[in-house]
């Protein structure tokens, strides 16, 4: 579990410790949202390289020197001939692909990224738990209740649900209700802010809550 402590206000508190609660909320957001810096730098670097390359090609063409890759005039002519010779369906597909790429980049720039963490209810400090830590704890509780080996239980923690998959040996019966109860107790012990739906399955049977 990863915890970040917010220092509370000393004096002149707002009613109901609003300053303290706002500080905790800001830290929770910071710990559960991922930065878009890597994507932004990558896109900017690609655009910069393409722009520099086109600039160099234009300078070489203006001075009568050989192009690095392809002359701008030849590139434009090839693009026009390719557009003229291409089937309408191919042009529509290419336009749709470019539009989808642009929409993806736009959404990536606007929407916040999410880290695989969940917020723990705590009035004194900002506390988050990694999904991997929670999955390991859930698997331990499930295999203890089902009396299975570690490799016979896998767990996945999503934003809204917990999925536990049991792999019992041939002929071995597993009480899914008992396993679900154990997993529910384990998840409840973390006091997560958002309730996660629970699914326990063996591949042939499923118990959900």
PDB file of N, CA, C and O in Angstrom, residues 10-83:
ATOM      1  N   UNK A  10      -3.129  24.383  10.652  1.00  0.00           N
ATOM      2  CA  UNK A  10      -2.828  24.616  12.056  1.00  0.00           C
ATOM      3  C   UNK A  10      -3.951  25.401  12.730  1.00  0.00           C
ATOM      4  O   UNK A  10      -4.596  24.940  13.629  1.00  0.00           O
ATOM      5  N   UNK A  11      -4.176  26.623  12.256  1.00  0.00           N
ATOM      6  CA  UNK A  11      -5.208  27.460  12.834  1.00  0.00           C
ATOM      7  C   UNK A  11      -6.013  28.075  11.701  1.00  0.00           C
ATOM      8  O   UNK A  11      -5.721  27.910  10.527  1.00  0.00           O
ATOM      9  N   UNK A  12      -7.022  28.836  12.065  1.00  0.00           N
ATOM     10  CA  UNK A  12      -7.926  29.468  11.101  1.00  0.00           C
ATOM     11  C   UNK A  12      -8.449  28.450  10.111  1.00  0.00           C
ATOM     12  O   UNK A  12      -8.428  28.666   8.907  1.00  0.00           O
ATOM     13  N   UNK A  13      -8.856  27.261  10.656  1.00  0.00           N
ATOM     14  CA  UNK A  13      -9.415  26.229   9.802  1.00  0.00           C
ATOM     15  C   UNK A  13     -10.730  26.692   9.201  1.00  0.00           C
ATOM     16  O   UNK A  13     -11.495  27.409   9.815  1.00  0.00           O
ATOM     17  N   UNK A  14     -11.008  26.229   7.985  1.00  0.00           N
ATOM     18  CA  UNK A  14     -12.318  26.421   7.418  1.00  0.00           C
ATOM     19  C   UNK A  14     -13.279  25.477   8.115  1.00  0.00           C
ATOM     20  O   UNK A  14     -12.861  24.489   8.718  1.00  0.00           O
ATOM     21  N   UNK A  15     -14.586  25.758   8.064  1.00  0.00           N
ATOM     22  CA  UNK A  15     -15.550  24.866   8.709  1.00  0.00           C
ATOM     23  C   UNK A  15     -15.403  23.446   8.193  1.00  0.00           C
ATOM     24  O   UNK A  15     -15.211  23.218   6.993  1.00  0.00           O
ATOM     25  N   UNK A  16     -15.459  22.490   9.145  1.00  0.00           N
ATOM     26  CA  UNK A  16     -15.386  21.060   8.820  1.00  0.00           C
ATOM     27  C   UNK A  16     -14.062  20.672   8.161  1.00  0.00           C
ATOM     28  O   UNK A  16     -13.997  19.736   7.362  1.00  0.00           O
ATOM     29  N   UNK A  17     -13.017  21.415   8.500  1.00  0.00           N
ATOM     30  CA  UNK A  17     -11.678  21.102   7.979  1.00  0.00           C
ATOM     31  C   UNK A  17     -11.655  21.042   6.452  1.00  0.00           C
ATOM     32  O   UNK A  17     -11.081  20.138   5.849  1.00  0.00           O
ATOM     33  N   UNK A  18     -12.266  21.995   5.813  1.00  0.00           N
ATOM     34  CA  UNK A  18     -12.346  21.979   4.355  1.00  0.00           C
ATOM     35  C   UNK A  18     -10.966  22.084   3.709  1.00  0.00           C
ATOM     36  O   UNK A  18     -10.714  21.458   2.678  1.00  0.00           O
ATOM     37  N   UNK A  19     -10.080  22.866   4.288  1.00  0.00           N
ATOM     38  CA  UNK A  19      -8.732  22.973   3.726  1.00  0.00           C
ATOM     39  C   UNK A  19      -8.035  21.622   3.737  1.00  0.00           C
ATOM     40  O   UNK A  19      -7.383  21.226   2.766  1.00  0.00           O
ATOM     41  N   UNK A  20      -8.155  20.920   4.859  1.00  0.00           N
ATOM     42  CA  UNK A  20      -7.512  19.613   4.987  1.00  0.00           C
ATOM     43  C   UNK A  20      -8.102  18.627   3.982  1.00  0.00           C
ATOM     44  O   UNK A  20      -7.374  17.882   3.315  1.00  0.00           O
ATOM     45  N   UNK A  21      -9.426  18.636   3.845  1.00  0.00           N
ATOM     46  CA  UNK A  21     -10.070  17.718   2.916  1.00  0.00           C
ATOM     47  C   UNK A  21      -9.686  18.021   1.470  1.00  0.00           C
ATOM     48  O   UNK A  21      -9.481  17.098   0.664  1.00  0.00           O
ATOM     49  N   UNK A  22      -9.564  19.296   1.143  1.00  0.00           N
ATOM     50  CA  UNK A  22      -9.159  19.654  -0.214  1.00  0.00           C
ATOM     51  C   UNK A  22      -7.733  19.211  -0.501  1.00  0.00           C
ATOM     52  O   UNK A  22      -7.423  18.764  -1.610  1.00  0.00           O
ATOM     53  N   UNK A  23      -6.862  19.343   0.491  1.00  0.00           N
ATOM     54  CA  UNK A  23      -5.478  18.901   0.311  1.00  0.00           C
ATOM     55  C   UNK A  23      -5.421  17.392   0.084  1.00  0.00           C
ATOM     56  O   UNK A  23      -4.681  16.902  -0.773  1.00  0.00           O
ATOM     57  N   UNK A  24      -6.229  16.643   0.839  1.00  0.00           N
ATOM     58  CA  UNK A  24      -6.270  15.187   0.669  1.00  0.00           C
ATOM     59  C   UNK A  24      -6.789  14.819  -0.713  1.00  0.00           C
ATOM     60  O   UNK A  24      -6.242  13.940  -1.390  1.00  0.00           O
ATOM     61  N   UNK A  25      -7.848  15.498  -1.153  1.00  0.00           N
ATOM     62  CA  UNK A  25      -8.413  15.213  -2.471  1.00  0.00           C
ATOM     63  C   UNK A  25      -7.406  15.502  -3.577  1.00  0.00           C
ATOM     64  O   UNK A  25      -7.302  14.740  -4.550  1.00  0.00           O
ATOM     65  N   UNK A  26      -6.662  16.589  -3.447  1.00  0.00           N
ATOM     66  CA  UNK A  26      -5.651  16.907  -4.456  1.00  0.00           C
ATOM     67  C   UNK A  26      -4.576  15.829  -4.510  1.00  0.00           C
ATOM     68  O   UNK A  26      -4.124  15.427  -5.581  1.00  0.00           O
ATOM     69  N   UNK A  27      -4.146  15.350  -3.344  1.00  0.00           N
ATOM     70  CA  UNK A  27      -3.119  14.310  -3.312  1.00  0.00           C
ATOM     71  C   UNK A  27      -3.647  12.993  -3.880  1.00  0.00           C
ATOM     72  O   UNK A  27      -2.928  12.269  -4.576  1.00  0.00           O
ATOM     73  N   UNK A  28      -4.913  12.683  -3.572  1.00  0.00           N
ATOM     74  CA  UNK A  28      -5.503  11.460  -4.121  1.00  0.00           C
ATOM     75  C   UNK A  28      -5.546  11.509  -5.643  1.00  0.00           C
ATOM     76  O   UNK A  28      -5.249  10.521  -6.322  1.00  0.00           O
ATOM     77  N   UNK A  29      -5.932  12.668  -6.171  1.00  0.00           N
ATOM     78  CA  UNK A  29      -5.971  12.826  -7.623  1.00  0.00           C
ATOM     79  C   UNK A  29      -4.576  12.683  -8.214  1.00  0.00           C
ATOM     80  O   UNK A  29      -4.380  12.024  -9.244  1.00  0.00           O
ATOM     81  N   UNK A  30      -3.602  13.301  -7.586  1.00  0.00           N
ATOM     82  CA  UNK A  30      -2.223  13.235  -8.084  1.00  0.00           C
ATOM     83  C   UNK A  30      -1.692  11.802  -8.084  1.00  0.00           C
ATOM     84  O   UNK A  30      -0.947  11.401  -8.979  1.00  0.00           O
ATOM     85  N   UNK A  31      -2.073  11.016  -7.063  1.00  0.00           N
ATOM     86  CA  UNK A  31      -1.569   9.654  -6.940  1.00  0.00           C
ATOM     87  C   UNK A  31      -2.299   8.653  -7.824  1.00  0.00           C
ATOM     88  O   UNK A  31      -1.806   7.550  -8.045  1.00  0.00           O
ATOM     89  N   UNK A  32      -3.493   9.015  -8.329  1.00  0.00           N
ATOM     90  CA  UNK A  32      -4.265   8.073  -9.147  1.00  0.00           C
ATOM     91  C   UNK A  32      -4.344   8.487 -10.608  1.00  0.00           C
ATOM     92  O   UNK A  32      -4.863   7.732 -11.428  1.00  0.00           O
ATOM     93  N   UNK A  33      -3.855   9.665 -10.945  1.00  0.00           N
ATOM     94  CA  UNK A  33      -3.861  10.131 -12.329  1.00  0.00           C
ATOM     95  C   UNK A  33      -2.448  10.109 -12.885  1.00  0.00           C
ATOM     96  O   UNK A  33      -1.505  10.549 -12.222  1.00  0.00           O
ATOM     97  N   UNK A  34      -2.310   9.619 -14.097  1.00  0.00           N
ATOM     98  CA  UNK A  34      -0.993   9.540 -14.728  1.00  0.00           C
ATOM     99  C   UNK A  34      -0.768  10.746 -15.625  1.00  0.00           C
ATOM    100  O   UNK A  34      -1.704  11.335 -16.171  1.00  0.00           O
ATOM    101  N   UNK A  35       0.496  11.091 -15.796  1.00  0.00           N
ATOM    102  CA  UNK A  35       0.867  12.237 -16.612  1.00  0.00           C
ATOM    103  C   UNK A  35       0.836  11.881 -18.092  1.00  0.00           C
ATOM    104  O   UNK A  35       1.103  10.742 -18.480  1.00  0.00           O
ATOM    105  N   UNK A  36       0.504  12.865 -18.921  1.00  0.00           N
ATOM    106  CA  UNK A  36       0.533  12.699 -20.377  1.00  0.00           C
ATOM    107  C   UNK A  36       1.829  13.232 -20.972  1.00  0.00           C
ATOM    108  O   UNK A  36       1.933  13.433 -22.176  1.00  0.00           O
ATOM    109  N   UNK A  37       2.823  13.457 -20.125  1.00  0.00           N
ATOM    110  CA  UNK A  37       4.065  14.068 -20.589  1.00  0.00           C
ATOM    111  C   UNK A  37       4.769  13.198 -21.633  1.00  0.00           C
ATOM    112  O   UNK A  37       5.281  13.702 -22.636  1.00  0.00           O
ATOM    113  N   UNK A  38       4.823  11.886 -21.416  1.00  0.00           N
ATOM    114  CA  UNK A  38       5.534  11.001 -22.345  1.00  0.00           C
ATOM    115  C   UNK A  38       4.900  11.039 -23.729  1.00  0.00           C
ATOM    116  O   UNK A  38       5.595  11.141 -24.750  1.00  0.00           O
ATOM    117  N   UNK A  39       3.570  10.959 -23.782  1.00  0.00           N
ATOM    118  CA  UNK A  39       2.878  11.020 -25.073  1.00  0.00           C
ATOM    119  C   UNK A  39       3.087  12.368 -25.740  1.00  0.00           C
ATOM    120  O   UNK A  39       3.331  12.448 -26.950  1.00  0.00           O
ATOM    121  N   UNK A  40       3.009  13.446 -24.964  1.00  0.00           N
ATOM    122  CA  UNK A  40       3.185  14.786 -25.524  1.00  0.00           C
ATOM    123  C   UNK A  40       4.588  14.961 -26.097  1.00  0.00           C
ATOM    124  O   UNK A  40       4.758  15.501 -27.199  1.00  0.00           O
ATOM    125  N   UNK A  41       5.586  14.503 -25.367  1.00  0.00           N
ATOM    126  CA  UNK A  41       6.972  14.623 -25.834  1.00  0.00           C
ATOM    127  C   UNK A  41       7.182  13.792 -27.089  1.00  0.00           C
ATOM    128  O   UNK A  41       7.861  14.226 -28.041  1.00  0.00           O
ATOM    129  N   UNK A  42       6.605  12.592 -27.146  1.00  0.00           N
ATOM    130  CA  UNK A  42       6.768  11.729 -28.313  1.00  0.00           C
ATOM    131  C   UNK A  42       6.161  12.358 -29.557  1.00  0.00           C
ATOM    132  O   UNK A  42       6.787  12.407 -30.626  1.00  0.00           O
ATOM    133  N   UNK A  43       4.924  12.840 -29.430  1.00  0.00           N
ATOM    134  CA  UNK A  43       4.258  13.470 -30.576  1.00  0.00           C
ATOM    135  C   UNK A  43       5.014  14.718 -31.012  1.00  0.00           C
ATOM    136  O   UNK A  43       5.218  14.953 -32.219  1.00  0.00           O
ATOM    137  N   UNK A  44       5.442  15.526 -30.049  1.00  0.00           N
ATOM    138  CA  UNK A  44       6.181  16.743 -30.384  1.00  0.00           C
ATOM    139  C   UNK A  44       7.502  16.410 -31.076  1.00  0.00           C
ATOM    140  O   UNK A  44       7.908  17.097 -32.025  1.00  0.00           O
ATOM    141  N   UNK A  45       8.183  15.359 -30.618  1.00  0.00           N
ATOM    142  CA  UNK A  45       9.456  14.973 -31.226  1.00  0.00           C
ATOM    143  C   UNK A  45       9.259  14.511 -32.668  1.00  0.00           C
ATOM    144  O   UNK A  45      10.042  14.865 -33.567  1.00  0.00           O
ATOM    145  N   UNK A  46       8.200  13.722 -32.901  1.00  0.00           N
ATOM    146  CA  UNK A  46       7.929  13.255 -34.264  1.00  0.00           C
ATOM    147  C   UNK A  46       7.624  14.432 -35.190  1.00  0.00           C
ATOM    148  O   UNK A  46       8.146  14.524 -36.312  1.00  0.00           O
ATOM    149  N   UNK A  47       6.765  15.344 -34.727  1.00  0.00           N
ATOM    150  CA  UNK A  47       6.437  16.516 -35.549  1.00  0.00           C
ATOM    151  C   UNK A  47       7.662  17.386 -35.809  1.00  0.00           C
ATOM    152  O   UNK A  47       7.839  17.922 -36.911  1.00  0.00           O
ATOM    153  N   UNK A  48       8.529  17.514 -34.791  1.00  0.00           N
ATOM    154  CA  UNK A  48       9.738  18.313 -34.957  1.00  0.00           C
ATOM    155  C   UNK A  48      10.674  17.693 -35.985  1.00  0.00           C
ATOM    156  O   UNK A  48      11.232  18.396 -36.847  1.00  0.00           O
ATOM    157  N   UNK A  49      10.841  16.371 -35.920  1.00  0.00           N
ATOM    158  CA  UNK A  49      11.721  15.689 -36.883  1.00  0.00           C
ATOM    159  C   UNK A  49      11.191  15.833 -38.304  1.00  0.00           C
ATOM    160  O   UNK A  49      11.946  16.129 -39.248  1.00  0.00           O
ATOM    161  N   UNK A  50       9.873  15.645 -38.471  1.00  0.00           N
ATOM    162  CA  UNK A  50       9.280  15.779 -39.808  1.00  0.00           C
ATOM    163  C   UNK A  50       9.420  17.204 -40.320  1.00  0.00           C
ATOM    164  O   UNK A  50       9.763  17.433 -41.498  1.00  0.00           O
ATOM    165  N   UNK A  51       9.190  18.187 -39.474  1.00  0.00           N
ATOM    166  CA  UNK A  51       9.308  19.586 -39.878  1.00  0.00           C
ATOM    167  C   UNK A  51      10.738  19.939 -40.273  1.00  0.00           C
ATOM    168  O   UNK A  51      10.983  20.606 -41.298  1.00  0.00           O
ATOM    169  N   UNK A  52      11.711  19.493 -39.462  1.00  0.00           N
ATOM    170  CA  UNK A  52      13.121  19.749 -39.778  1.00  0.00           C
ATOM    171  C   UNK A  52      13.522  19.089 -41.089  1.00  0.00           C
ATOM    172  O   UNK A  52      14.246  19.673 -41.904  1.00  0.00           O
ATOM    173  N   UNK A  53      13.032  17.850 -41.283  1.00  0.00           N
ATOM    174  CA  UNK A  53      13.369  17.138 -42.523  1.00  0.00           C
ATOM    175  C   UNK A  53      12.820  17.872 -43.744  1.00  0.00           C
ATOM    176  O   UNK A  53      13.526  18.060 -44.738  1.00  0.00           O
ATOM    177  N   UNK A  54      11.557  18.305 -43.673  1.00  0.00           N
ATOM    178  CA  UNK A  54      10.974  19.046 -44.786  1.00  0.00           C
ATOM    179  C   UNK A  54      11.716  20.362 -45.021  1.00  0.00           C
ATOM    180  O   UNK A  54      11.931  20.768 -46.169  1.00  0.00           O
ATOM    181  N   UNK A  55      12.114  21.023 -43.932  1.00  0.00           N
ATOM    182  CA  UNK A  55      12.866  22.260 -44.077  1.00  0.00           C
ATOM    183  C   UNK A  55      14.200  22.034 -44.777  1.00  0.00           C
ATOM    184  O   UNK A  55      14.593  22.812 -45.663  1.00  0.00           O
ATOM    185  N   UNK A  56      14.910  20.985 -44.387  1.00  0.00           N
ATOM    186  CA  UNK A  56      16.203  20.672 -45.018  1.00  0.00           C
ATOM    187  C   UNK A  56      16.015  20.326 -46.488  1.00  0.00           C
ATOM    188  O   UNK A  56      16.786  20.763 -47.358  1.00  0.00           O
ATOM    189  N   UNK A  57      14.954  19.549 -46.786  1.00  0.00           N
ATOM    190  CA  UNK A  57      14.703  19.181 -48.178  1.00  0.00           C
ATOM    191  C   UNK A  57      14.394  20.411 -49.026  1.00  0.00           C
ATOM    192  O   UNK A  57      14.827  20.509 -50.181  1.00  0.00           O
ATOM    193  N   UNK A  58      13.645  21.361 -48.467  1.00  0.00           N
ATOM    194  CA  UNK A  58      13.337  22.591 -49.207  1.00  0.00           C
ATOM    195  C   UNK A  58      14.594  23.407 -49.474  1.00  0.00           C
ATOM    196  O   UNK A  58      14.782  23.958 -50.565  1.00  0.00           O
ATOM    197  N   UNK A  59      15.475  23.483 -48.471  1.00  0.00           N
ATOM    198  CA  UNK A  59      16.727  24.228 -48.655  1.00  0.00           C
ATOM    199  C   UNK A  59      17.605  23.550 -49.704  1.00  0.00           C
ATOM    200  O   UNK A  59      18.188  24.213 -50.572  1.00  0.00           O
ATOM    201  N   UNK A  60      17.700  22.220 -49.640  1.00  0.00           N
ATOM    202  CA  UNK A  60      18.507  21.506 -50.631  1.00  0.00           C
ATOM    203  C   UNK A  60      17.947  21.667 -52.029  1.00  0.00           C
ATOM    204  O   UNK A  60      18.692  21.816 -53.002  1.00  0.00           O
ATOM    205  N   UNK A  61      16.612  21.630 -52.147  1.00  0.00           N
ATOM    206  CA  UNK A  61      15.998  21.803 -53.467  1.00  0.00           C
ATOM    207  C   UNK A  61      16.223  23.217 -53.992  1.00  0.00           C
ATOM    208  O   UNK A  61      16.446  23.424 -55.197  1.00  0.00           O
ATOM    209  N   UNK A  62      16.164  24.220 -53.111  1.00  0.00           N
ATOM    210  CA  UNK A  62      16.359  25.609 -53.535  1.00  0.00           C
ATOM    211  C   UNK A  62      17.791  25.873 -53.977  1.00  0.00           C
ATOM    212  O   UNK A  62      18.036  26.721 -54.841  1.00  0.00           O
ATOM    213  N   UNK A  63      18.746  25.169 -53.392  1.00  0.00           N
ATOM    214  CA  UNK A  63      20.163  25.366 -53.745  1.00  0.00           C
ATOM    215  C   UNK A  63      20.635  24.387 -54.812  1.00  0.00           C
ATOM    216  O   UNK A  63      21.824  24.383 -55.156  1.00  0.00           O
ATOM    217  N   UNK A  64      19.727  23.561 -55.330  1.00  0.00           N
ATOM    218  CA  UNK A  64      20.080  22.646 -56.410  1.00  0.00           C
ATOM    219  C   UNK A  64      20.881  21.443 -55.981  1.00  0.00           C
ATOM    220  O   UNK A  64      21.527  20.809 -56.821  1.00  0.00           O
ATOM    221  N   UNK A  65      20.853  21.080 -54.711  1.00  0.00           N
ATOM    222  CA  UNK A  65      21.601  19.929 -54.230  1.00  0.00           C
ATOM    223  C   UNK A  65      20.707  18.693 -54.172  1.00  0.00           C
ATOM    224  O   UNK A  65      19.473  18.774 -54.251  1.00  0.00           O
ATOM    225  N   UNK A  66      21.349  17.553 -54.042  1.00  0.00           N
ATOM    226  CA  UNK A  66      20.615  16.290 -53.999  1.00  0.00           C
ATOM    227  C   UNK A  66      19.829  16.186 -52.697  1.00  0.00           C
ATOM    228  O   UNK A  66      20.322  16.591 -51.627  1.00  0.00           O
ATOM    229  N   UNK A  67      18.622  15.653 -52.744  1.00  0.00           N
ATOM    230  CA  UNK A  67      17.806  15.538 -51.526  1.00  0.00           C
ATOM    231  C   UNK A  67      18.344  14.451 -50.591  1.00  0.00           C
ATOM    232  O   UNK A  67      19.041  13.526 -51.021  1.00  0.00           O
ATOM    233  N   UNK A  68      18.006  14.584 -49.324  1.00  0.00           N
ATOM    234  CA  UNK A  68      18.379  13.548 -48.356  1.00  0.00           C
ATOM    235  C   UNK A  68      17.611  12.254 -48.618  1.00  0.00           C
ATOM    236  O   UNK A  68      18.190  11.169 -48.667  1.00  0.00           O
ATOM    237  N   UNK A  69      16.312  12.379 -48.786  1.00  0.00           N
ATOM    238  CA  UNK A  69      15.468  11.209 -49.049  1.00  0.00           C
ATOM    239  C   UNK A  69      14.709  11.367 -50.357  1.00  0.00           C
ATOM    240  O   UNK A  69      14.826  10.539 -51.253  1.00  0.00           O
ATOM    241  N   UNK A  70      13.928  12.436 -50.456  1.00  0.00           N
ATOM    242  CA  UNK A  70      13.130  12.682 -51.655  1.00  0.00           C
ATOM    243  C   UNK A  70      12.870  14.173 -51.762  1.00  0.00           C
ATOM    244  O   UNK A  70      12.675  14.859 -50.755  1.00  0.00           O
ATOM    245  N   UNK A  71      12.923  14.692 -52.974  1.00  0.00           N
ATOM    246  CA  UNK A  71      12.703  16.121 -53.195  1.00  0.00           C
ATOM    247  C   UNK A  71      11.247  16.472 -52.903  1.00  0.00           C
ATOM    248  O   UNK A  71      10.346  15.675 -53.163  1.00  0.00           O
ATOM    249  N   UNK A  72      11.014  17.667 -52.341  1.00  0.00           N
ATOM    250  CA  UNK A  72       9.635  18.071 -52.036  1.00  0.00           C
ATOM    251  C   UNK A  72       8.713  18.039 -53.248  1.00  0.00           C
ATOM    252  O   UNK A  72       7.555  17.635 -53.147  1.00  0.00           O
ATOM    253  N   UNK A  73       9.209  18.481 -54.425  1.00  0.00           N
ATOM    254  CA  UNK A  73       8.381  18.483 -55.628  1.00  0.00           C
ATOM    255  C   UNK A  73       7.995  17.068 -56.027  1.00  0.00           C
ATOM    256  O   UNK A  73       6.844  16.788 -56.387  1.00  0.00           O
ATOM    257  N   UNK A  74       8.956  16.145 -55.929  1.00  0.00           N
ATOM    258  CA  UNK A  74       8.669  14.749 -56.270  1.00  0.00           C
ATOM    259  C   UNK A  74       7.714  14.134 -55.262  1.00  0.00           C
ATOM    260  O   UNK A  74       6.838  13.333 -55.610  1.00  0.00           O
ATOM    261  N   UNK A  75       7.877  14.513 -53.996  1.00  0.00           N
ATOM    262  CA  UNK A  75       6.974  14.003 -52.951  1.00  0.00           C
ATOM    263  C   UNK A  75       5.549  14.482 -53.187  1.00  0.00           C
ATOM    264  O   UNK A  75       4.594  13.705 -53.078  1.00  0.00           O
ATOM    265  N   UNK A  76       5.401  15.776 -53.545  1.00  0.00           N
ATOM    266  CA  UNK A  76       4.068  16.318 -53.808  1.00  0.00           C
ATOM    267  C   UNK A  76       3.449  15.669 -55.039  1.00  0.00           C
ATOM    268  O   UNK A  76       2.263  15.331 -55.055  1.00  0.00           O
ATOM    269  N   UNK A  77       4.266  15.485 -56.080  1.00  0.00           N
ATOM    270  CA  UNK A  77       3.761  14.865 -57.300  1.00  0.00           C
ATOM    271  C   UNK A  77       3.335  13.425 -57.040  1.00  0.00           C
ATOM    272  O   UNK A  77       2.298  12.973 -57.522  1.00  0.00           O
ATOM    273  N   UNK A  78       4.140  12.712 -56.268  1.00  0.00           N
ATOM    274  CA  UNK A  78       3.786  11.325 -55.944  1.00  0.00           C
ATOM    275  C   UNK A  78       2.519  11.237 -55.119  1.00  0.00           C
ATOM    276  O   UNK A  78       1.697  10.338 -55.324  1.00  0.00           O
ATOM    277  N   UNK A  79       2.341  12.185 -54.189  1.00  0.00           N
ATOM    278  CA  UNK A  79       1.131  12.187 -53.363  1.00  0.00           C
ATOM    279  C   UNK A  79      -0.099  12.451 -54.209  1.00  0.00           C
ATOM    280  O   UNK A  79      -1.148  11.815 -54.030  1.00  0.00           O
ATOM    281  N   UNK A  80       0.020  13.401 -55.172  1.00  0.00           N
ATOM    282  CA  UNK A  80      -1.120  13.719 -56.032  1.00  0.00           C
ATOM    283  C   UNK A  80      -1.477  12.557 -56.936  1.00  0.00           C
ATOM    284  O   UNK A  80      -2.657  12.227 -57.128  1.00  0.00           O
ATOM    285  N   UNK A  81      -0.464  11.909 -57.517  1.00  0.00           N
ATOM    286  CA  UNK A  81      -0.734  10.775 -58.398  1.00  0.00           C
ATOM    287  C   UNK A  81      -1.302   9.590 -57.618  1.00  0.00           C
ATOM    288  O   UNK A  81      -2.181   8.877 -58.106  1.00  0.00           O
ATOM    289  N   UNK A  82      -0.812   9.402 -56.384  1.00  0.00           N
ATOM    290  CA  UNK A  82      -1.342   8.321 -55.560  1.00  0.00           C
ATOM    291  C   UNK A  82      -2.800   8.581 -55.214  1.00  0.00           C
ATOM    292  O   UNK A  82      -3.630   7.662 -55.234  1.00  0.00           O
ATOM    293  N   UNK A  83      -3.116   9.831 -54.923  1.00  0.00           N
ATOM    294  CA  UNK A  83      -4.502  10.182 -54.614  1.00  0.00           C
ATOM    295  C   UNK A  83      -5.404   9.997 -55.819  1.00  0.00           C
ATOM    296  O   UNK A  83      -6.543   9.528 -55.699  1.00  0.00           O
TER     297      UNK A  83
END
